[in-house]
Coordinates of C-alpha atoms in Angstrom, one line a residue:
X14 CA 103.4 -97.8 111.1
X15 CA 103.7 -101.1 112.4
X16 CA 105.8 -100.4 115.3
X17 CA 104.4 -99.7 118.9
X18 CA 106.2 -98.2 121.2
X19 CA 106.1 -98.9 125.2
X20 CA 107.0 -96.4 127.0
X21 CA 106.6 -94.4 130.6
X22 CA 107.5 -96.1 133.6
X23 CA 109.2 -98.5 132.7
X24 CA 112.7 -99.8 133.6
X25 CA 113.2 -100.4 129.8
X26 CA 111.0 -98.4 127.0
X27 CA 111.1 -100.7 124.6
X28 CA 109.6 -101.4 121.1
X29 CA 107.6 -103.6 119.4
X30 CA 106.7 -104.7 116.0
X31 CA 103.9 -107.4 116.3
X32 CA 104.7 -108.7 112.5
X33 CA 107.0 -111.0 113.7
X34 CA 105.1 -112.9 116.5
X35 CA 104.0 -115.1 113.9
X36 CA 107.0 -116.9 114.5
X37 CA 106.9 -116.7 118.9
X38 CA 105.6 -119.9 120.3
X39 CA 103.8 -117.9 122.8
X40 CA 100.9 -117.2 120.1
X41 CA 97.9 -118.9 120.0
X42 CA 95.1 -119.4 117.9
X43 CA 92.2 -116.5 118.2
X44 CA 88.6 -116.1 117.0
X45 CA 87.1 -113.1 117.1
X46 CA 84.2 -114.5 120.2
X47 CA 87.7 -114.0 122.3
X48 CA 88.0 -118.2 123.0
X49 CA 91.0 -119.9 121.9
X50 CA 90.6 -121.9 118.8
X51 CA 91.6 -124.7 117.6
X52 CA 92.1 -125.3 113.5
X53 CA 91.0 -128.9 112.4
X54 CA 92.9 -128.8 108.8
X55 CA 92.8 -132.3 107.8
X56 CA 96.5 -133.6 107.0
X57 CA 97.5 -135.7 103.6
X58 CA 97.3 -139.1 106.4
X59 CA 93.6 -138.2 107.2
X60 CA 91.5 -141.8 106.7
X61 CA 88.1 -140.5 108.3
X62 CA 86.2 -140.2 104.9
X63 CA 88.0 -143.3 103.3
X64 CA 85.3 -146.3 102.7
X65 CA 86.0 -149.5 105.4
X66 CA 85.6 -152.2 102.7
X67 CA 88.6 -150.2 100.5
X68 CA 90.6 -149.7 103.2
X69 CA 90.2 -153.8 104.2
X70 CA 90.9 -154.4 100.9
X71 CA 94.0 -152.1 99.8
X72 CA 95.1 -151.7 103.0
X73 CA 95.8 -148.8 105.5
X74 CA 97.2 -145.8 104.2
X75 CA 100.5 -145.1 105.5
X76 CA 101.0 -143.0 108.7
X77 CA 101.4 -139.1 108.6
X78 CA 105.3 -138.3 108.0
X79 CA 107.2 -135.5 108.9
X80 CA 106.9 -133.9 105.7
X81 CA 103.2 -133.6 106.1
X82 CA 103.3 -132.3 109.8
X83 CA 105.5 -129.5 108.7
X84 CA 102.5 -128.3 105.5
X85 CA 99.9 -129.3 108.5
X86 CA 101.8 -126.4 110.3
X87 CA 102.8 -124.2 107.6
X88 CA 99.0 -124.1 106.5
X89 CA 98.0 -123.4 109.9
X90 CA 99.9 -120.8 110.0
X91 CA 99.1 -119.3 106.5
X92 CA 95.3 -119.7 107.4
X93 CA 95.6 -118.8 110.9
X94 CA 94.3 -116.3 112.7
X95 CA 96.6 -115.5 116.4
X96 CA 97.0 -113.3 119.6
X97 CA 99.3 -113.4 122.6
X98 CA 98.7 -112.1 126.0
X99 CA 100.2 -108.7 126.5
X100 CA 101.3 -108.8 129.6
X101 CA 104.3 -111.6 128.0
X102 CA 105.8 -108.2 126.1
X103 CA 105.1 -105.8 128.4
X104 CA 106.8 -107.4 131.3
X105 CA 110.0 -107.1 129.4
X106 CA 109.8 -103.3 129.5
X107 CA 109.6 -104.1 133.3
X108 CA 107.0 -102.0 135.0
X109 CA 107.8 -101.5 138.7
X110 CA 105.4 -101.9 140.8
X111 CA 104.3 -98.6 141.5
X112 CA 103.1 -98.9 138.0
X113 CA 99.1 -98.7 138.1
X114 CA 97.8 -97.8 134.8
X115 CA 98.2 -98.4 131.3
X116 CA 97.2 -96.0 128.4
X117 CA 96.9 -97.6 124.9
X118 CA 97.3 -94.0 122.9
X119 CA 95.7 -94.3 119.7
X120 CA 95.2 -92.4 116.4
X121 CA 91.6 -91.2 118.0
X122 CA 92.4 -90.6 121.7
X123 CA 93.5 -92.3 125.2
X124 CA 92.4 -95.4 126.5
X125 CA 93.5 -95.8 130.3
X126 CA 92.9 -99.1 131.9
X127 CA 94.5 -100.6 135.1
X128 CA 98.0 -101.9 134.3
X129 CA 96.8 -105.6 136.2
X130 CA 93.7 -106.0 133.6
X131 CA 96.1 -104.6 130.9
X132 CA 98.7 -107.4 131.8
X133 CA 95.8 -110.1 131.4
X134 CA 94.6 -108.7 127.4
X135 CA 94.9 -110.5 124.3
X136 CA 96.8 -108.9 121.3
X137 CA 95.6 -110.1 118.7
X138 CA 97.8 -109.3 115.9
X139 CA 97.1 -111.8 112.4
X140 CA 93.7 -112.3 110.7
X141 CA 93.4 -114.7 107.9
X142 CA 97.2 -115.9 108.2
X143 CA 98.1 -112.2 107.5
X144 CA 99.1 -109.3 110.0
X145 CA 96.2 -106.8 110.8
X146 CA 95.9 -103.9 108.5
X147 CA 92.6 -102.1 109.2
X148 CA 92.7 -100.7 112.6
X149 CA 96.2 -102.7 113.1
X150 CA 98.7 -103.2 113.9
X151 CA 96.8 -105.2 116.5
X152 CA 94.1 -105.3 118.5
X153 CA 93.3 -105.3 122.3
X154 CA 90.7 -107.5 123.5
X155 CA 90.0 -107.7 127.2
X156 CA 89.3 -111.0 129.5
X157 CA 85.2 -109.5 129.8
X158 CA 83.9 -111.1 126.9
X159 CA 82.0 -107.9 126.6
X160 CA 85.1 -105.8 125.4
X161 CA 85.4 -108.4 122.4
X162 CA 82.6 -106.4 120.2
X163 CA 84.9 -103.4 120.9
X164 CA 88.6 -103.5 120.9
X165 CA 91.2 -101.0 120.9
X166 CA 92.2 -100.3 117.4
X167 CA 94.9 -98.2 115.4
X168 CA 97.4 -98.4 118.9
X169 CA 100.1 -95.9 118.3
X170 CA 102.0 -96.9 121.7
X171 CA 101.5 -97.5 125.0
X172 CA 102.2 -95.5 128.2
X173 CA 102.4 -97.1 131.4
X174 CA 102.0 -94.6 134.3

């Protein structure tokens, strides 16, 4: 199932599928150390391994157009590798603030963490340009640097109490 559902107290239970943050523009690029990455896919424009003397002599190639920004991007995103912040979905199920914990249920057990660090975790939810499979549908990484060797995997839903 690829579908998490966010539920408890919550103003709105609401859910999720995380296959179709690919296209949110709150993503951003995600290596598995926890640190934002960025991808350095040379475009069709790139002149950086092009020999001075040819370039004096034929002449510059021409700048990158439109066209190749948009297969810069598409290949980004095929290669990629993104999260998001939780706390950008959950607080559209609205927690109120007598909210104090958050329990990511999963296909092994409970995982309770305080609603506040659980509002400041990474999702990340595409490996490889592709959505998570093993473990997935995504995974929880905390801020510690610590938590990135274990995340929460297989997440079923999550109950805010």
């Amino acid at each position: 199932m690829s579908v998490i559902q966010v539920k408890g107290n919550v103003t709105y239970p609401i859910t999720i599928d995380p296959s179709v943050w690919i296209f949110d523009d709150r993503k951003f690029s995600f290596d598995r150390k926890g640190a934002s990455q960025d991808s350095h896919l040379q475009s069709a424009g790139d002149e950086s391994d092009l020999d001075p003397e040819r370039v004096i002599r034929e002449g510059r190639i021409a700048p990158p157009t439109l066209k190749t920004e948009k297969q810069y991007e598409k290949q980004k995103l095929m290669n990629g590798s993104f999260a998001m912040k939780l706390g950008t979905v959950l607080k559209n199920a609205e927690p109120p603030s007598s909210a104090t914990q958050c329990v990511f249920v999963t296909s092994s057990g409970k995982a309770a963490v305080p609603l506040e660090t659980a509002l400041n975790s990474i999702v990340h939810f595409s490996e490889a340009g592709k959505p998570i499979q093993e473990g997935g549908p995504v995974h929880i990484y905390f801020e510690d640097p610590v938590d990135h060797k274990q995340p929460i995997t297989d997440i079923k839903e999550i109950e805010i109490i």
